[in-house]
Coordinates of C-alpha atoms in Angstrom, one line a residue:
M27 CA 83.1 107.2 76.5
T28 CA 82.3 106.4 80.2
L29 CA 83.9 108.3 82.8
H30 CA 84.7 106.3 86.1
G31 CA 84.8 108.9 88.8
P32 CA 83.6 108.8 92.3
W33 CA 81.1 106.1 93.8
P34 CA 77.6 107.5 93.7
G35 CA 77.2 109.5 96.9
E36 CA 81.0 109.5 97.7
G37 CA 81.3 113.0 98.9
A38 CA 84.3 115.4 98.9
A39 CA 87.7 114.4 98.4
P40 CA 89.5 113.8 101.9
R41 CA 92.2 116.3 102.9
Y42 CA 95.3 115.8 104.8
G43 CA 98.2 118.1 106.1
A44 CA 100.0 120.1 106.3
L45 CA 102.8 117.5 106.1
A46 CA 106.6 117.9 105.6
K47 CA 107.5 114.6 103.8
V48 CA 105.3 112.4 101.9
A49 CA 106.0 109.1 100.1
V50 CA 104.2 108.7 96.9
I51 CA 103.8 105.0 95.5
A52 CA 101.4 103.7 92.8
D53 CA 100.5 100.5 90.9
V54 CA 101.8 97.9 93.2
H55 CA 99.7 95.2 91.6
G56 CA 100.3 92.7 94.3
N57 CA 104.1 92.6 93.9
I58 CA 105.2 92.0 97.5
P59 CA 109.1 91.8 97.0
A60 CA 108.9 95.1 95.3
L61 CA 106.6 96.6 97.9
E62 CA 108.6 95.5 100.7
A63 CA 111.9 96.8 99.2
V64 CA 110.2 100.4 98.7
L65 CA 108.6 100.4 102.2
A66 CA 111.9 99.5 103.8
E67 CA 113.4 102.8 102.1
I68 CA 110.4 104.8 103.1
D69 CA 110.7 103.6 106.7
A70 CA 114.3 104.8 106.9
L71 CA 113.2 108.2 105.7
G72 CA 110.8 108.7 108.4
V73 CA 107.9 109.9 106.3
D74 CA 104.8 111.6 107.7
L75 CA 102.5 109.7 105.2
I76 CA 102.3 107.2 102.4
V77 CA 99.9 108.0 99.5
H78 CA 99.1 105.2 97.1
C79 CA 97.7 106.3 93.8
G80 CA 95.6 103.3 92.9
D81 CA 95.8 99.6 91.6
L82 CA 97.0 98.0 94.9
T83 CA 96.1 94.4 95.0
W84 CA 95.3 93.4 91.2
G85 CA 98.2 91.0 91.2
P86 CA 99.7 87.8 92.5
E87 CA 99.4 88.3 96.2
P88 CA 96.4 90.6 96.9
E89 CA 95.8 89.8 100.6
R90 CA 99.2 90.1 101.8
T91 CA 99.5 93.5 99.8
F92 CA 96.5 94.9 101.5
K93 CA 97.6 93.9 104.9
L94 CA 101.2 95.5 104.4
L95 CA 99.3 99.1 103.6
R96 CA 96.6 98.7 106.1
D97 CA 99.0 98.6 109.1
L98 CA 101.0 101.7 108.0
P99 CA 100.4 105.4 108.0
A100 CA 99.1 105.3 104.5
V101 CA 96.2 106.4 102.4
C102 CA 95.2 105.2 99.0
V103 CA 93.1 106.4 96.1
R104 CA 90.9 104.0 94.2
G105 CA 92.2 102.7 90.9
N106 CA 90.4 101.0 88.1
A107 CA 91.8 97.7 89.2
D108 CA 90.6 98.3 92.8
R109 CA 87.2 99.3 91.5
A110 CA 87.1 96.0 89.3
V111 CA 87.8 93.9 92.4
V112 CA 84.9 95.6 94.4
E113 CA 82.6 95.2 91.3
L114 CA 83.5 91.5 90.6
A115 CA 83.4 90.5 94.4
R116 CA 79.9 92.1 94.9
G117 CA 78.4 90.9 91.7
L118 CA 78.4 94.4 90.1
R119 CA 80.0 93.2 86.9
E120 CA 80.4 89.9 85.2
P121 CA 83.9 88.5 84.5
G122 CA 85.3 89.5 81.3
D123 CA 88.1 87.7 79.1
R124 CA 90.8 88.7 81.4
P125 CA 92.3 85.5 82.9
R126 CA 92.3 87.2 86.3
D127 CA 88.7 88.3 86.4
P128 CA 87.3 85.0 87.8
W129 CA 90.3 84.4 89.9
M130 CA 90.9 87.7 91.7
P131 CA 87.7 88.0 93.9
G132 CA 88.5 84.7 95.8
Q133 CA 92.0 86.1 96.5
H134 CA 90.5 88.8 98.7
S135 CA 89.0 88.5 102.3
E136 CA 85.7 90.5 102.9
E137 CA 87.9 93.0 104.8
A138 CA 90.2 93.5 101.8
V139 CA 87.2 94.2 99.5
A140 CA 85.7 96.6 102.1
Y141 CA 89.1 98.4 102.2
L142 CA 89.2 98.7 98.4
A143 CA 85.5 100.1 98.3
E144 CA 86.3 102.7 101.0
M145 CA 89.4 104.1 99.0
P146 CA 88.3 107.6 97.8
F147 CA 88.3 108.4 94.1
T148 CA 90.7 111.3 94.8
L149 CA 92.4 113.1 97.9
V150 CA 94.4 116.2 98.5
V151 CA 97.5 116.6 100.8
E152 CA 99.0 120.0 101.9
V153 CA 102.8 119.4 101.4
T154 CA 105.4 121.8 102.8
G155 CA 107.1 123.5 100.1
L156 CA 104.6 122.4 97.5
G157 CA 101.2 123.3 98.7
A158 CA 98.0 121.4 98.0
V159 CA 98.5 118.3 95.8
R160 CA 95.8 116.4 94.2
F161 CA 96.2 112.7 94.0
C162 CA 94.1 110.3 91.7
H163 CA 94.7 107.3 89.7
G164 CA 93.8 108.1 86.0
S165 CA 93.0 111.6 86.2
P166 CA 90.8 113.9 88.2
R167 CA 87.7 112.9 86.1
S168 CA 88.2 109.2 85.4
D169 CA 90.2 106.4 86.9
T170 CA 90.7 105.1 83.4
E171 CA 92.3 108.2 81.8
C172 CA 95.9 107.9 80.5
V173 CA 98.1 110.7 81.6
T174 CA 101.6 110.6 80.1
P175 CA 104.7 112.7 79.5
A176 CA 103.2 113.4 76.0
T177 CA 99.6 114.4 77.0
P178 CA 98.7 117.5 75.2
A179 CA 98.2 120.8 77.0
E180 CA 94.6 121.0 75.8
R181 CA 93.4 117.6 77.1
F182 CA 95.3 118.1 80.4
E183 CA 93.5 121.4 80.9
E184 CA 90.2 119.6 80.3
L185 CA 90.9 116.8 82.5
S186 CA 92.1 119.2 85.3
A187 CA 89.4 121.7 85.0
S188 CA 87.3 120.5 88.0
V189 CA 90.1 120.8 90.6
S190 CA 92.2 123.9 91.6
E191 CA 95.4 122.3 92.8
Q192 CA 98.5 123.2 90.7
I193 CA 100.1 119.9 91.2
I194 CA 98.3 116.6 89.9
V195 CA 99.6 113.2 90.6
T196 CA 98.4 110.3 88.8
G197 CA 99.2 106.7 88.3
H198 CA 97.6 104.1 85.8
T199 CA 100.2 104.4 82.9
H200 CA 103.0 103.0 84.9
L201 CA 105.4 105.6 83.8
Q202 CA 107.5 107.7 86.0
F203 CA 107.7 111.6 85.1
D204 CA 107.5 115.1 86.2
R205 CA 106.5 117.7 83.8
R206 CA 104.9 121.2 83.4
V207 CA 101.9 121.4 81.3
A208 CA 98.9 123.6 80.9
G209 CA 100.1 125.8 83.7
R210 CA 100.3 123.1 86.2
R211 CA 102.7 120.4 87.4
S212 CA 101.8 116.7 86.2
V213 CA 103.7 113.9 88.2
N214 CA 103.4 110.2 88.1
P215 CA 105.6 108.4 90.7
G216 CA 105.9 105.3 88.5
S217 CA 104.8 101.9 89.2
V218 CA 106.1 99.8 92.2
G219 CA 105.0 96.6 91.1
L220 CA 104.9 96.5 87.2
P221 CA 106.8 99.6 85.8
Y222 CA 107.4 100.4 82.2
H223 CA 111.0 101.5 81.7
E224 CA 114.4 101.3 80.3
G225 CA 116.0 100.5 83.4
P226 CA 117.2 97.0 84.5
P227 CA 114.7 94.5 85.7
G228 CA 114.0 94.4 89.4
T229 CA 113.5 98.3 89.7
A230 CA 110.6 99.8 91.6
Y231 CA 109.7 103.4 91.1
W232 CA 108.1 106.0 93.7
A233 CA 108.5 109.7 94.6
L234 CA 109.2 111.6 97.6
F235 CA 107.3 114.8 98.1
G236 CA 108.5 117.7 100.3
P237 CA 109.8 120.4 99.9
D238 CA 110.0 119.4 96.3
V239 CA 109.4 116.2 94.1
E240 CA 112.1 113.8 94.1
L241 CA 111.7 110.8 91.7
R242 CA 113.2 107.7 93.2
Q243 CA 114.1 104.2 92.2
T244 CA 114.5 101.0 94.4
R245 CA 116.1 97.8 93.5
Y246 CA 114.7 94.3 94.4
D247 CA 115.0 90.7 93.4
V248 CA 112.6 90.4 90.5
S249 CA 113.2 86.6 90.2
E250 CA 111.5 86.2 93.6
S251 CA 108.4 88.2 92.2
V252 CA 108.2 85.9 89.0
A253 CA 108.5 82.8 91.3
R254 CA 105.9 84.0 93.8
A255 CA 103.5 84.8 91.0
H256 CA 103.6 81.2 89.8
E257 CA 103.6 79.8 93.3
A258 CA 100.3 81.9 93.9
G259 CA 98.5 80.1 90.9
D260 CA 98.1 83.5 89.3
P261 CA 96.5 82.9 85.8
S262 CA 98.6 85.9 84.3
A263 CA 102.0 84.7 86.0
D264 CA 103.6 84.1 82.6
T265 CA 102.5 87.6 81.3
I266 CA 103.6 89.3 84.4
A267 CA 107.0 87.5 84.3
Q268 CA 107.4 88.7 80.7
L269 CA 106.4 92.4 81.7
L270 CA 108.6 92.4 84.8
T271 CA 111.8 91.0 82.8
K272 CA 111.3 92.7 79.3
P273 CA 108.8 95.5 79.8
P274 CA 107.8 97.8 76.9
T275 CA 109.7 101.0 76.6
S276 CA 108.4 104.3 78.0
A277 CA 108.0 105.7 74.3
E278 CA 105.9 102.6 73.3
V279 CA 103.6 102.8 76.4
T280 CA 103.2 106.7 75.8
A281 CA 102.3 106.2 72.2
H282 CA 100.0 103.4 73.0
A283 CA 98.3 105.2 75.8
E284 CA 97.9 108.5 74.0
G285 CA 96.2 106.6 71.2
L286 CA 93.6 105.1 73.6
V287 CA 93.3 108.1 76.0
F288 CA 91.0 105.9 78.3
S289 CA 92.0 102.4 79.2
D290 CA 90.3 100.0 81.5

């Protein structure tokens, strides 16, 4: 088992706050229609900060996705897909058998790759009413660890042992939930761009923090996302279309993820 944590020499996690209202998004995966719909709602709420929990650009429209977040009061943690882009673009890993591996680096400018590389592995935000909140992608020990609504207390205690915050926010599994486990609060805002859920297609998931945690949903035109994936020449466009219109259920994803524990 390889744990994918901070870059060598990365340093301590950045800290922000105290802030009254924080929008939390994750796993955009280059889905521009979904991201634009969510950002419109966030803008109307007048939040102090947007936090993205990893896997921003690995999808049909990477460059446009990067530019949307770059120009906002937003901070991002590095997901396993963000790490993959950097490693592929900089020759630190060979393309694997995923169709997007050879295609994705060419969809990112040097500026976009640098933006992904500079994302911290994890960060902390002091939120009014909640206290210090730890944000990461997979878990506080690896960007590939799967945290789900069924993660056993024993494993959650192990994965959170290195941090002191009582609220830990993760992405990676594309599942929206808010639960108490091992004496802490485990939250996933859900995926904006590629969620796994029982709701109607064309639903993006996110959360609003402060003074408590509010799980949110935003509707958007999923047919536009499917069309744009094909127009972009995304090698995985057919797979994405299937996942956006007929996603696996939360129960199926939870069972699969808990069987793997780590997934890249």
